[in-house]
PDB file of N, CA and C in Angstrom:
ATOM      1  N   UNK Y 794       6.521  -7.300   9.108  1.00  0.00           N
ATOM      2  CA  UNK Y 794       6.423  -6.917   7.913  1.00  0.00           C
ATOM      3  C   UNK Y 794       5.284  -7.436   7.263  1.00  0.00           C
ATOM      4  N   UNK Y 795       4.615  -6.058   6.529  1.00  0.00           N
ATOM      5  CA  UNK Y 795       3.391  -6.684   5.951  1.00  0.00           C
ATOM      6  C   UNK Y 795       3.375  -6.499   4.670  1.00  0.00           C
ATOM      7  N   UNK Y 796       2.611  -7.212   3.847  1.00  0.00           N
ATOM      8  CA  UNK Y 796       2.766  -7.293   2.672  1.00  0.00           C
ATOM      9  C   UNK Y 796       0.867  -6.295   1.754  1.00  0.00           C
ATOM     10  N   UNK Y 797       1.317  -5.320   1.106  1.00  0.00           N
ATOM     11  CA  UNK Y 797      -0.026  -4.384   0.804  1.00  0.00           C
ATOM     12  C   UNK Y 797      -0.376  -5.023  -0.324  1.00  0.00           C
ATOM     13  N   UNK Y 798      -1.402  -5.357  -0.933  1.00  0.00           N
ATOM     14  CA  UNK Y 798      -1.739  -4.849  -2.270  1.00  0.00           C
ATOM     15  C   UNK Y 798      -2.871  -4.357  -2.778  1.00  0.00           C
ATOM     16  N   UNK Y 799      -2.858  -3.223  -3.759  1.00  0.00           N
ATOM     17  CA  UNK Y 799      -3.534  -2.980  -4.123  1.00  0.00           C
ATOM     18  C   UNK Y 799      -4.651  -3.204  -5.241  1.00  0.00           C
ATOM     19  N   UNK Y 800      -5.641  -3.071  -5.662  1.00  0.00           N
ATOM     20  CA  UNK Y 800      -6.634  -3.251  -6.508  1.00  0.00           C
ATOM     21  C   UNK Y 800      -7.284  -2.253  -7.195  1.00  0.00           C
ATOM     22  N   UNK Y 801      -7.142  -1.993  -7.971  1.00  0.00           N
ATOM     23  CA  UNK Y 801      -7.952  -1.093  -8.932  1.00  0.00           C
ATOM     24  C   UNK Y 801      -9.247  -1.302  -9.669  1.00  0.00           C
ATOM     25  N   UNK Y 802     -10.256  -0.739  -9.150  1.00  0.00           N
ATOM     26  CA  UNK Y 802     -11.350  -1.386 -10.149  1.00  0.00           C
ATOM     27  C   UNK Y 802     -12.161   0.072 -10.185  1.00  0.00           C
ATOM     28  N   UNK Y 803     -12.276   0.450 -11.481  1.00  0.00           N
ATOM     29  CA  UNK Y 803     -12.442   2.201 -11.777  1.00  0.00           C
ATOM     30  C   UNK Y 803     -12.116   3.041 -10.239  1.00  0.00           C
ATOM     31  N   UNK Y 804     -12.985   3.630 -10.022  1.00  0.00           N
ATOM     32  CA  UNK Y 804     -12.218   4.531  -8.926  1.00  0.00           C
ATOM     33  C   UNK Y 804     -12.195   3.870  -7.975  1.00  0.00           C
ATOM     34  N   UNK Y 805     -12.810   2.626  -7.083  1.00  0.00           N
ATOM     35  CA  UNK Y 805     -12.724   2.060  -5.938  1.00  0.00           C
ATOM     36  C   UNK Y 805     -11.191   1.187  -5.815  1.00  0.00           C
ATOM     37  N   UNK Y 806     -10.226   1.380  -4.781  1.00  0.00           N
ATOM     38  CA  UNK Y 806      -8.846   0.793  -4.588  1.00  0.00           C
ATOM     39  C   UNK Y 806      -9.259   0.036  -3.905  1.00  0.00           C
ATOM     40  N   UNK Y 807      -9.233  -1.328  -3.497  1.00  0.00           N
ATOM     41  CA  UNK Y 807      -9.583  -2.034  -2.468  1.00  0.00           C
ATOM     42  C   UNK Y 807      -7.909  -2.806  -2.150  1.00  0.00           C
ATOM     43  N   UNK Y 808      -7.597  -2.481  -0.553  1.00  0.00           N
ATOM     44  CA  UNK Y 808      -6.473  -2.468  -0.259  1.00  0.00           C
ATOM     45  C   UNK Y 808      -6.251  -4.028   0.506  1.00  0.00           C
ATOM     46  N   UNK Y 809      -5.767  -4.951   0.159  1.00  0.00           N
ATOM     47  CA  UNK Y 809      -5.243  -5.976   1.249  1.00  0.00           C
ATOM     48  C   UNK Y 809      -3.965  -5.922   1.285  1.00  0.00           C
ATOM     49  N   UNK Y 810      -4.257  -6.285   2.874  1.00  0.00           N
ATOM     50  CA  UNK Y 810      -2.580  -6.478   3.442  1.00  0.00           C
ATOM     51  C   UNK Y 810      -2.899  -7.955   4.841  1.00  0.00           C
ATOM     52  N   UNK Y 811      -1.566  -8.422   3.892  1.00  0.00           N
ATOM     53  CA  UNK Y 811      -1.777  -9.975   4.539  1.00  0.00           C
ATOM     54  C   UNK Y 811      -2.689 -10.918   3.296  1.00  0.00           C
ATOM     55  N   UNK Y 812      -3.081 -10.584   2.387  1.00  0.00           N
ATOM     56  CA  UNK Y 812      -4.220 -11.114   2.276  1.00  0.00           C
ATOM     57  C   UNK Y 812      -5.359 -10.864   2.205  1.00  0.00           C
ATOM     58  N   UNK Y 813      -5.527 -10.036   3.525  1.00  0.00           N
ATOM     59  CA  UNK Y 813      -6.811  -9.649   3.872  1.00  0.00           C
ATOM     60  C   UNK Y 813      -7.415  -8.557   3.513  1.00  0.00           C
ATOM     61  N   UNK Y 814      -8.589  -8.607   3.223  1.00  0.00           N
ATOM     62  CA  UNK Y 814      -8.994  -6.991   2.835  1.00  0.00           C
ATOM     63  C   UNK Y 814      -9.340  -6.179   3.799  1.00  0.00           C
ATOM     64  N   UNK Y 815      -8.633  -5.289   3.928  1.00  0.00           N
ATOM     65  CA  UNK Y 815      -8.976  -4.649   5.198  1.00  0.00           C
ATOM     66  C   UNK Y 815      -9.633  -2.989   4.580  1.00  0.00           C
ATOM     67  N   UNK Y 816      -9.520  -2.298   3.589  1.00  0.00           N
ATOM     68  CA  UNK Y 816     -10.236  -0.506   3.582  1.00  0.00           C
ATOM     69  C   UNK Y 816     -10.204  -0.706   1.590  1.00  0.00           C
ATOM     70  N   UNK Y 817     -11.379  -0.136   1.233  1.00  0.00           N
ATOM     71  CA  UNK Y 817     -11.246   0.456   0.134  1.00  0.00           C
ATOM     72  C   UNK Y 817     -11.385   1.892  -0.013  1.00  0.00           C
ATOM     73  N   UNK Y 818     -10.497   2.750  -0.948  1.00  0.00           N
ATOM     74  CA  UNK Y 818     -10.244   3.895  -0.758  1.00  0.00           C
ATOM     75  C   UNK Y 818     -10.520   4.430  -2.411  1.00  0.00           C
ATOM     76  N   UNK Y 819     -10.919   5.727  -2.249  1.00  0.00           N
ATOM     77  CA  UNK Y 819     -11.775   6.225  -3.816  1.00  0.00           C
ATOM     78  C   UNK Y 819     -10.448   6.943  -4.631  1.00  0.00           C
ATOM     79  N   UNK Y 820      -9.920   6.090  -5.468  1.00  0.00           N
ATOM     80  CA  UNK Y 820      -8.928   6.226  -6.616  1.00  0.00           C
ATOM     81  C   UNK Y 820      -8.936   8.005  -7.237  1.00  0.00           C
ATOM     82  N   UNK Y 821     -10.441   8.501  -7.049  1.00  0.00           N
ATOM     83  CA  UNK Y 821     -10.493   9.893  -7.771  1.00  0.00           C
ATOM     84  C   UNK Y 821     -10.259  10.972  -6.450  1.00  0.00           C
ATOM     85  N   UNK Y 822     -10.226  10.303  -4.898  1.00  0.00           N
ATOM     86  CA  UNK Y 822     -10.267  11.302  -4.058  1.00  0.00           C
ATOM     87  C   UNK Y 822      -8.067  11.308  -3.732  1.00  0.00           C
ATOM     88  N   UNK Y 823      -7.415  11.979  -4.395  1.00  0.00           N
ATOM     89  CA  UNK Y 823      -5.949  11.668  -4.868  1.00  0.00           C
ATOM     90  C   UNK Y 823      -4.905  11.748  -3.198  1.00  0.00           C
ATOM     91  N   UNK Y 824      -5.822  12.395  -2.678  1.00  0.00           N
ATOM     92  CA  UNK Y 824      -5.312  12.514  -1.345  1.00  0.00           C
ATOM     93  C   UNK Y 824      -5.696  11.213  -0.460  1.00  0.00           C
ATOM     94  N   UNK Y 825      -6.864  11.076  -0.624  1.00  0.00           N
ATOM     95  CA  UNK Y 825      -7.573   9.555   0.083  1.00  0.00           C
ATOM     96  C   UNK Y 825      -6.590   8.804  -0.109  1.00  0.00           C
ATOM     97  N   UNK Y 826      -5.812   8.261  -1.276  1.00  0.00           N
ATOM     98  CA  UNK Y 826      -4.825   7.117  -1.463  1.00  0.00           C
ATOM     99  C   UNK Y 826      -3.693   7.419  -1.124  1.00  0.00           C
ATOM    100  N   UNK Y 827      -3.294   8.929  -1.653  1.00  0.00           N
ATOM    101  CA  UNK Y 827      -1.656   8.859  -1.082  1.00  0.00           C
ATOM    102  C   UNK Y 827      -1.670   9.274  -0.069  1.00  0.00           C
ATOM    103  N   UNK Y 828      -2.391   9.744   0.873  1.00  0.00           N
ATOM    104  CA  UNK Y 828      -2.632   9.660   2.450  1.00  0.00           C
ATOM    105  C   UNK Y 828      -2.121   8.013   2.901  1.00  0.00           C
ATOM    106  N   UNK Y 829      -3.396   7.607   2.483  1.00  0.00           N
ATOM    107  CA  UNK Y 829      -2.971   5.952   3.084  1.00  0.00           C
ATOM    108  C   UNK Y 829      -1.685   5.083   3.147  1.00  0.00           C
ATOM    109  N   UNK Y 830      -0.941   5.477   1.640  1.00  0.00           N
ATOM    110  CA  UNK Y 830      -0.047   4.677   1.296  1.00  0.00           C
ATOM    111  C   UNK Y 830       0.892   4.916   2.020  1.00  0.00           C
ATOM    112  N   UNK Y 831       1.279   6.700   2.548  1.00  0.00           N
ATOM    113  CA  UNK Y 831       2.041   7.130   3.656  1.00  0.00           C
ATOM    114  C   UNK Y 831       1.674   6.966   4.704  1.00  0.00           C
ATOM    115  N   UNK Y 832       0.599   6.446   5.128  1.00  0.00           N
ATOM    116  CA  UNK Y 832       0.454   5.637   6.795  1.00  0.00           C
ATOM    117  C   UNK Y 832       1.437   4.575   6.461  1.00  0.00           C
ATOM    118  N   UNK Y 833       0.835   4.137   5.835  1.00  0.00           N
ATOM    119  CA  UNK Y 833       1.719   2.305   5.396  1.00  0.00           C
ATOM    120  C   UNK Y 833       3.102   2.272   5.722  1.00  0.00           C
ATOM    121  N   UNK Y 834       3.371   3.721   5.434  1.00  0.00           N
ATOM    122  CA  UNK Y 834       5.394   3.777   5.329  1.00  0.00           C
ATOM    123  C   UNK Y 834       6.054   3.868   4.322  1.00  0.00           C
ATOM    124  N   UNK Y 835       5.310   4.337   3.315  1.00  0.00           N
ATOM    125  CA  UNK Y 835       5.820   4.679   1.907  1.00  0.00           C
ATOM    126  C   UNK Y 835       6.524   6.377   1.988  1.00  0.00           C
ATOM    127  N   UNK Y 836       7.911   6.245   1.468  1.00  0.00           N
ATOM    128  CA  UNK Y 836       7.919   7.593   1.154  1.00  0.00           C
ATOM    129  C   UNK Y 836       7.092   8.578   0.349  1.00  0.00           C
ATOM    130  N   UNK Y 837       7.122   9.830   0.066  1.00  0.00           N
ATOM    131  CA  UNK Y 837       6.468  10.275  -1.125  1.00  0.00           C
ATOM    132  C   UNK Y 837       7.104   9.738  -2.494  1.00  0.00           C
ATOM    133  N   UNK Y 838       8.488   9.414  -2.451  1.00  0.00           N
ATOM    134  CA  UNK Y 838       8.361   9.342  -4.246  1.00  0.00           C
ATOM    135  C   UNK Y 838       8.199   7.764  -4.370  1.00  0.00           C
ATOM    136  N   UNK Y 839       8.254   6.865  -3.293  1.00  0.00           N
ATOM    137  CA  UNK Y 839       8.134   5.437  -3.439  1.00  0.00           C
ATOM    138  C   UNK Y 839       6.348   6.147  -3.617  1.00  0.00           C
ATOM    139  N   UNK Y 840       5.202   6.335  -3.115  1.00  0.00           N
ATOM    140  CA  UNK Y 840       3.807   6.222  -3.335  1.00  0.00           C
ATOM    141  C   UNK Y 840       3.615   7.465  -4.542  1.00  0.00           C
ATOM    142  N   UNK Y 841       4.460   8.000  -5.330  1.00  0.00           N
ATOM    143  CA  UNK Y 841       4.203   8.368  -6.596  1.00  0.00           C
ATOM    144  C   UNK Y 841       4.891   7.380  -7.795  1.00  0.00           C
ATOM    145  N   UNK Y 842       5.613   6.364  -7.254  1.00  0.00           N
ATOM    146  CA  UNK Y 842       5.771   5.158  -8.078  1.00  0.00           C
ATOM    147  C   UNK Y 842       4.580   4.559  -8.239  1.00  0.00           C
ATOM    148  N   UNK Y 843       4.548   3.983  -6.797  1.00  0.00           N
ATOM    149  CA  UNK Y 843       3.573   3.135  -6.473  1.00  0.00           C
ATOM    150  C   UNK Y 843       1.578   3.720  -7.311  1.00  0.00           C
ATOM    151  N   UNK Y 844       1.430   4.971  -6.775  1.00  0.00           N
ATOM    152  CA  UNK Y 844       0.463   5.108  -7.613  1.00  0.00           C
ATOM    153  C   UNK Y 844       0.550   4.907  -9.161  1.00  0.00           C
ATOM    154  N   UNK Y 845       1.387   5.746  -9.822  1.00  0.00           N
ATOM    155  CA  UNK Y 845       1.749   5.567 -11.279  1.00  0.00           C
ATOM    156  C   UNK Y 845       1.203   4.003 -11.598  1.00  0.00           C
ATOM    157  N   UNK Y 846       2.409   2.905 -11.058  1.00  0.00           N
ATOM    158  CA  UNK Y 846       1.805   1.830 -11.202  1.00  0.00           C
ATOM    159  C   UNK Y 846       0.354   1.623 -11.173  1.00  0.00           C
ATOM    160  N   UNK Y 847      -0.149   1.631 -10.398  1.00  0.00           N
ATOM    161  CA  UNK Y 847      -1.453   1.399 -10.125  1.00  0.00           C
ATOM    162  C   UNK Y 847      -2.390   1.676 -11.174  1.00  0.00           C
ATOM    163  N   UNK Y 848      -2.061   3.299 -11.480  1.00  0.00           N
ATOM    164  CA  UNK Y 848      -2.848   3.599 -12.469  1.00  0.00           C
ATOM    165  C   UNK Y 848      -2.894   2.929 -14.014  1.00  0.00           C
ATOM    166  N   UNK Y 849      -1.307   2.420 -14.245  1.00  0.00           N
ATOM    167  CA  UNK Y 849      -0.802   1.547 -15.408  1.00  0.00           C
ATOM    168  C   UNK Y 849      -1.777   0.014 -15.746  1.00  0.00           C
ATOM    169  N   UNK Y 850      -1.616  -0.825 -14.812  1.00  0.00           N
ATOM    170  CA  UNK Y 850      -1.647  -1.566 -14.365  1.00  0.00           C
ATOM    171  C   UNK Y 850      -2.793  -2.305 -13.830  1.00  0.00           C
ATOM    172  N   UNK Y 851      -3.747  -1.408 -12.859  1.00  0.00           N
ATOM    173  CA  UNK Y 851      -4.623  -1.277 -12.130  1.00  0.00           C
ATOM    174  C   UNK Y 851      -4.109  -2.471 -10.951  1.00  0.00           C
ATOM    175  N   UNK Y 852      -3.062  -2.629 -10.606  1.00  0.00           N
ATOM    176  CA  UNK Y 852      -2.153  -3.342  -9.495  1.00  0.00           C
ATOM    177  C   UNK Y 852      -1.003  -2.578  -9.054  1.00  0.00           C
ATOM    178  N   UNK Y 853      -0.878  -3.082  -7.346  1.00  0.00           N
ATOM    179  CA  UNK Y 853       0.407  -2.977  -6.816  1.00  0.00           C
ATOM    180  C   UNK Y 853       0.754  -3.379  -5.638  1.00  0.00           C
ATOM    181  N   UNK Y 854       2.020  -3.271  -5.634  1.00  0.00           N
ATOM    182  CA  UNK Y 854       2.238  -4.182  -4.527  1.00  0.00           C
ATOM    183  C   UNK Y 854       3.792  -3.886  -3.259  1.00  0.00           C
ATOM    184  N   UNK Y 855       3.787  -3.352  -2.222  1.00  0.00           N
ATOM    185  CA  UNK Y 855       4.567  -2.995  -1.484  1.00  0.00           C
ATOM    186  C   UNK Y 855       4.821  -4.016  -0.105  1.00  0.00           C
ATOM    187  N   UNK Y 856       5.764  -4.203   0.727  1.00  0.00           N
ATOM    188  CA  UNK Y 856       5.837  -4.704   1.866  1.00  0.00           C
ATOM    189  C   UNK Y 856       6.467  -3.360   2.243  1.00  0.00           C
ATOM    190  N   UNK Y 857       6.349  -3.307   4.028  1.00  0.00           N
ATOM    191  CA  UNK Y 857       6.478  -2.266   4.694  1.00  0.00           C
ATOM    192  C   UNK Y 857       6.697  -3.184   6.342  1.00  0.00           C
ATOM    193  N   UNK Y 858       7.828  -2.438   7.004  1.00  0.00           N
ATOM    194  CA  UNK Y 858       7.590  -2.627   8.287  1.00  0.00           C
ATOM    195  C   UNK Y 858       6.208  -2.203   9.165  1.00  0.00           C
ATOM    196  N   UNK Y 859       5.322  -1.472   8.767  1.00  0.00           N
ATOM    197  CA  UNK Y 859       3.844  -1.124   9.149  1.00  0.00           C
ATOM    198  C   UNK Y 859       3.065  -2.039   9.118  1.00  0.00           C
TER     199      UNK Y 859
END
């Protein structure tokens, strides 16, 4: 199990996996962010929820088996 934390600063979304910074994706590139979340193991419905949360609060977290 891995814990993901995404933090948005303007258009940059930094992804932390188990507390370690792994990658930064561009929030303006909608598919880049969504594709990353799917590759981490989220379903399309979960991605929609997490993207919404990210835009509202500038942060979101989830845990997956990937």
